[in-house]
Amino acid sequence: MHTRFILVLSLFLLWSCKDDTVTPGTQAPVQSNPGETKTPASGPVPCDTLFASHGHCFVPKTDKIYNVPRGTSPMKGAKHPLVTIVEFTDFECPACKDFTNNTLASILKQHKDEVGVVFKNYPLSFHKGALKISLAAQEVRTQKGDEAFWKFHDVMFKGNDSGITDEWIRSQAKALDLDMSKFDKAMKSRIHQQAISKDMELGKQVGLEGTPWIFVNGRLARKKSVEDLVTEALAEAKKAVEAGTPREKIYGFITDHGKLFYEKPVEAQTYKLQLEKFKGGFMKNCTKTASDFQSFYGIAYDCSKKITVCAAFIKCIETSIYKK
């Protein structure tokens, strides 16, 4: 039950919560013990009331634009992309595999002259072979360059029906005509560990919580689909080019403001559309009879009756669910 609650919660926490407050007069004041939680009230949740008072807590009023340097990382796609996708990934991560083989492949096919992809290593410790594959991929690149790296990358994400073993990894490197003596030495010495660790440190700096962790022209792909972000980023980049920004400088122009990230207010009309779009899913799920959904919305409603600050409201929901 706990796991299913978290899945329901995740539908909403993909929309980051700003520290905004509910419109004055719409809610009771915060109790003196806001950390206390109650059992959700029985009966149907008044969905309209809940959304009217706290629906905006799930839809951010600003976009965070992260300055994620491309550096010397492997890159493919357009030579001077209007849109740069930076992906922190793990070669043994199922979600990364799905993203690479489906979503990313489709985007690159559709926007081959407009989109570029930057690879960043983030092998998770509980994936026993992920680091080995990252080390191998780095050596492939060192010996044969980016083209060979991406070939190796694609083979690794397609996988092996018999399982990814050290022998199989080595055989795929050998198929790319590497100097296998140098390859074996690099794997044994972990000569590329520092480069991988550098990527991982950058991932931590930009708030990585799991893989794939994806940025589209600096915008974290959590609130919207990568496809939607690419569409929006293309429109923004084309406007910048028309205004005189050289295409090869677009990424820096959009993302590099001298700090890790900056917050860009969402235009009022855009925010209104986002809120309306979110409301559709919110109301549909709120009226579902499944126990997990009813429990989630019951918790949300109880939290809404005593908390007016969005960040505290979301925290109240999280705390209540984790107590289940």
Tab-separated table of C-alpha atoms in Angstrom, residues 93-235:
chain	number	residue	atom	x	y	z
A	93	CYS	CA	18.967	1.908	-15.500
A	94	PRO	CA	15.751	0.568	-17.132
A	95	ALA	CA	14.222	4.048	-17.369
A	96	CYS	CA	17.410	5.329	-19.026
A	97	LYS	CA	17.232	2.496	-21.531
A	98	ASP	CA	13.627	3.317	-22.377
A	99	PHE	CA	14.383	7.032	-22.694
A	100	THR	CA	17.409	6.423	-24.925
A	101	ASN	CA	15.849	3.845	-27.212
A	102	ASN	CA	12.462	5.502	-27.578
A	103	THR	CA	12.009	9.127	-26.515
A	104	LEU	CA	15.491	10.368	-27.355
A	105	ALA	CA	15.709	8.418	-30.602
A	106	SER	CA	12.385	9.897	-31.722
A	107	ILE	CA	13.416	13.458	-30.837
A	108	LEU	CA	16.721	13.179	-32.690
A	109	LYS	CA	14.990	11.736	-35.738
A	110	GLN	CA	12.426	14.526	-35.781
A	111	HIS	CA	14.859	17.366	-34.999
A	112	LYS	CA	18.184	16.069	-36.327
A	113	ASP	CA	19.337	19.551	-37.432
A	114	GLU	CA	18.116	21.362	-34.328
A	115	VAL	CA	18.778	19.210	-31.258
A	116	GLY	CA	22.021	18.059	-29.667
A	117	VAL	CA	22.478	15.538	-26.850
A	118	VAL	CA	25.193	15.673	-24.200
A	119	PHE	CA	26.041	12.544	-22.212
A	120	LYS	CA	26.940	12.737	-18.515
A	121	ASN	CA	27.881	9.676	-16.454
A	122	TYR	CA	25.925	8.823	-13.338
A	123	PRO	CA	26.375	5.109	-12.565
A	124	LEU	CA	24.268	4.277	-9.527
A	125	SER	CA	25.963	2.223	-6.826
A	126	PHE	CA	23.235	-0.436	-6.692
A	127	HIS	CA	23.696	-1.221	-10.398
A	128	LYS	CA	26.737	-3.442	-10.121
A	129	GLY	CA	27.817	-3.237	-13.752
A	130	ALA	CA	27.026	0.422	-14.435
A	131	LEU	CA	30.411	1.805	-13.413
A	132	LYS	CA	32.251	-0.821	-15.462
A	133	ILE	CA	30.272	0.132	-18.547
A	134	SER	CA	30.959	3.832	-17.958
A	135	LEU	CA	34.674	3.123	-17.580
A	136	ALA	CA	34.629	1.068	-20.776
A	137	ALA	CA	32.697	3.740	-22.677
A	138	GLN	CA	35.217	6.388	-21.638
A	139	GLU	CA	38.086	4.252	-22.908
A	140	VAL	CA	36.274	3.639	-26.192
A	141	ARG	CA	35.980	7.393	-26.601
A	142	THR	CA	39.612	7.979	-25.659
A	143	GLN	CA	40.814	5.568	-28.309
A	144	LYS	CA	38.272	6.077	-31.085
A	145	GLY	CA	36.409	9.335	-30.467
A	146	ASP	CA	32.777	10.341	-30.116
A	147	GLU	CA	31.417	8.329	-33.038
A	148	ALA	CA	32.702	5.075	-31.547
A	149	PHE	CA	31.531	6.158	-28.092
A	150	TRP	CA	27.953	6.567	-29.300
A	151	LYS	CA	28.039	3.217	-31.104
A	152	PHE	CA	29.175	1.567	-27.877
A	153	HIS	CA	26.592	3.582	-25.924
A	154	ASP	CA	23.767	2.402	-28.182
A	155	VAL	CA	24.844	-1.245	-27.992
A	156	MET	CA	24.987	-1.096	-24.199
A	157	PHE	CA	21.474	0.332	-24.016
A	158	LYS	CA	20.127	-2.263	-26.409
A	159	GLY	CA	21.559	-4.838	-23.997
A	160	ASN	CA	22.349	-8.502	-24.296
A	161	ASP	CA	19.763	-11.263	-23.986
A	162	SER	CA	22.236	-13.357	-22.003
A	163	GLY	CA	23.017	-10.532	-19.586
A	164	ILE	CA	25.673	-7.837	-19.551
A	165	THR	CA	28.886	-9.488	-18.406
A	166	ASP	CA	32.486	-8.273	-18.299
A	167	GLU	CA	33.234	-10.560	-21.232
A	168	TRP	CA	30.388	-9.141	-23.287
A	169	ILE	CA	31.407	-5.551	-22.541
A	170	ARG	CA	34.942	-6.380	-23.649
A	171	SER	CA	33.706	-8.092	-26.817
A	172	GLN	CA	31.725	-4.997	-27.811
A	173	ALA	CA	34.774	-2.802	-27.275
A	174	LYS	CA	36.861	-5.197	-29.355
A	175	ALA	CA	34.290	-5.030	-32.155
A	176	LEU	CA	35.122	-1.327	-32.464
A	177	ASP	CA	38.744	-2.205	-33.258
A	178	LEU	CA	40.233	-0.939	-30.008
A	179	ASP	CA	43.721	-1.687	-28.789
A	180	MET	CA	42.589	-4.289	-26.275
A	181	SER	CA	45.834	-4.206	-24.337
A	182	LYS	CA	45.235	-0.522	-23.619
A	183	PHE	CA	41.568	-1.226	-22.936
A	184	ASP	CA	42.354	-3.915	-20.357
A	185	LYS	CA	44.922	-1.681	-18.692
A	186	ALA	CA	42.446	1.209	-18.522
A	187	MET	CA	39.767	-1.004	-16.988
A	188	LYS	CA	42.141	-2.424	-14.389
A	189	SER	CA	43.557	0.960	-13.372
A	190	ARG	CA	40.197	2.767	-13.576
A	191	ILE	CA	41.994	5.594	-15.298
A	192	HIS	CA	38.691	7.239	-16.251
A	193	GLN	CA	37.233	7.204	-12.736
A	194	GLN	CA	38.083	10.881	-12.213
A	195	ALA	CA	36.138	11.970	-15.293
A	196	ILE	CA	33.131	9.915	-14.209
A	197	SER	CA	33.319	11.297	-10.671
A	198	LYS	CA	33.403	14.819	-12.100
A	199	ASP	CA	30.128	14.162	-13.936
A	200	MET	CA	28.599	12.729	-10.783
A	201	GLU	CA	29.640	15.725	-8.708
A	202	LEU	CA	28.032	18.013	-11.268
A	203	GLY	CA	24.886	15.894	-11.063
A	204	LYS	CA	24.745	16.392	-7.312
A	205	GLN	CA	25.210	20.146	-7.738
A	206	VAL	CA	22.180	20.350	-10.022
A	207	GLY	CA	20.006	18.357	-7.627
A	208	LEU	CA	20.087	14.912	-9.198
A	209	GLU	CA	17.754	12.491	-7.438
A	210	GLY	CA	17.766	9.606	-9.912
A	211	THR	CA	18.367	8.654	-13.505
A	212	PRO	CA	17.753	9.662	-16.174
A	213	TRP	CA	18.100	13.262	-14.990
A	214	ILE	CA	17.448	15.427	-18.021
A	215	PHE	CA	17.833	19.117	-18.822
A	216	VAL	CA	16.482	20.759	-21.978
A	217	ASN	CA	18.224	24.085	-22.564
A	218	GLY	CA	18.689	24.214	-18.812
A	219	ARG	CA	15.136	23.289	-17.820
A	220	LEU	CA	14.736	20.160	-15.722
A	221	ALA	CA	12.406	17.637	-17.335
A	222	ARG	CA	10.180	16.852	-14.378
A	223	LYS	CA	7.223	19.176	-14.705
A	224	LYS	CA	6.723	18.492	-18.399
A	225	SER	CA	7.617	15.835	-20.914
A	226	VAL	CA	10.945	16.109	-22.701
A	227	GLU	CA	9.066	16.402	-25.993
A	228	ASP	CA	7.075	19.409	-24.743
A	229	LEU	CA	10.203	21.054	-23.381
A	230	VAL	CA	11.985	20.580	-26.709
A	231	THR	CA	9.078	22.225	-28.544
A	232	GLU	CA	9.104	25.192	-26.162
A	233	ALA	CA	12.896	25.476	-26.201
A	234	LEU	CA	12.977	25.469	-30.005
A	235	ALA	CA	10.534	28.364	-30.153
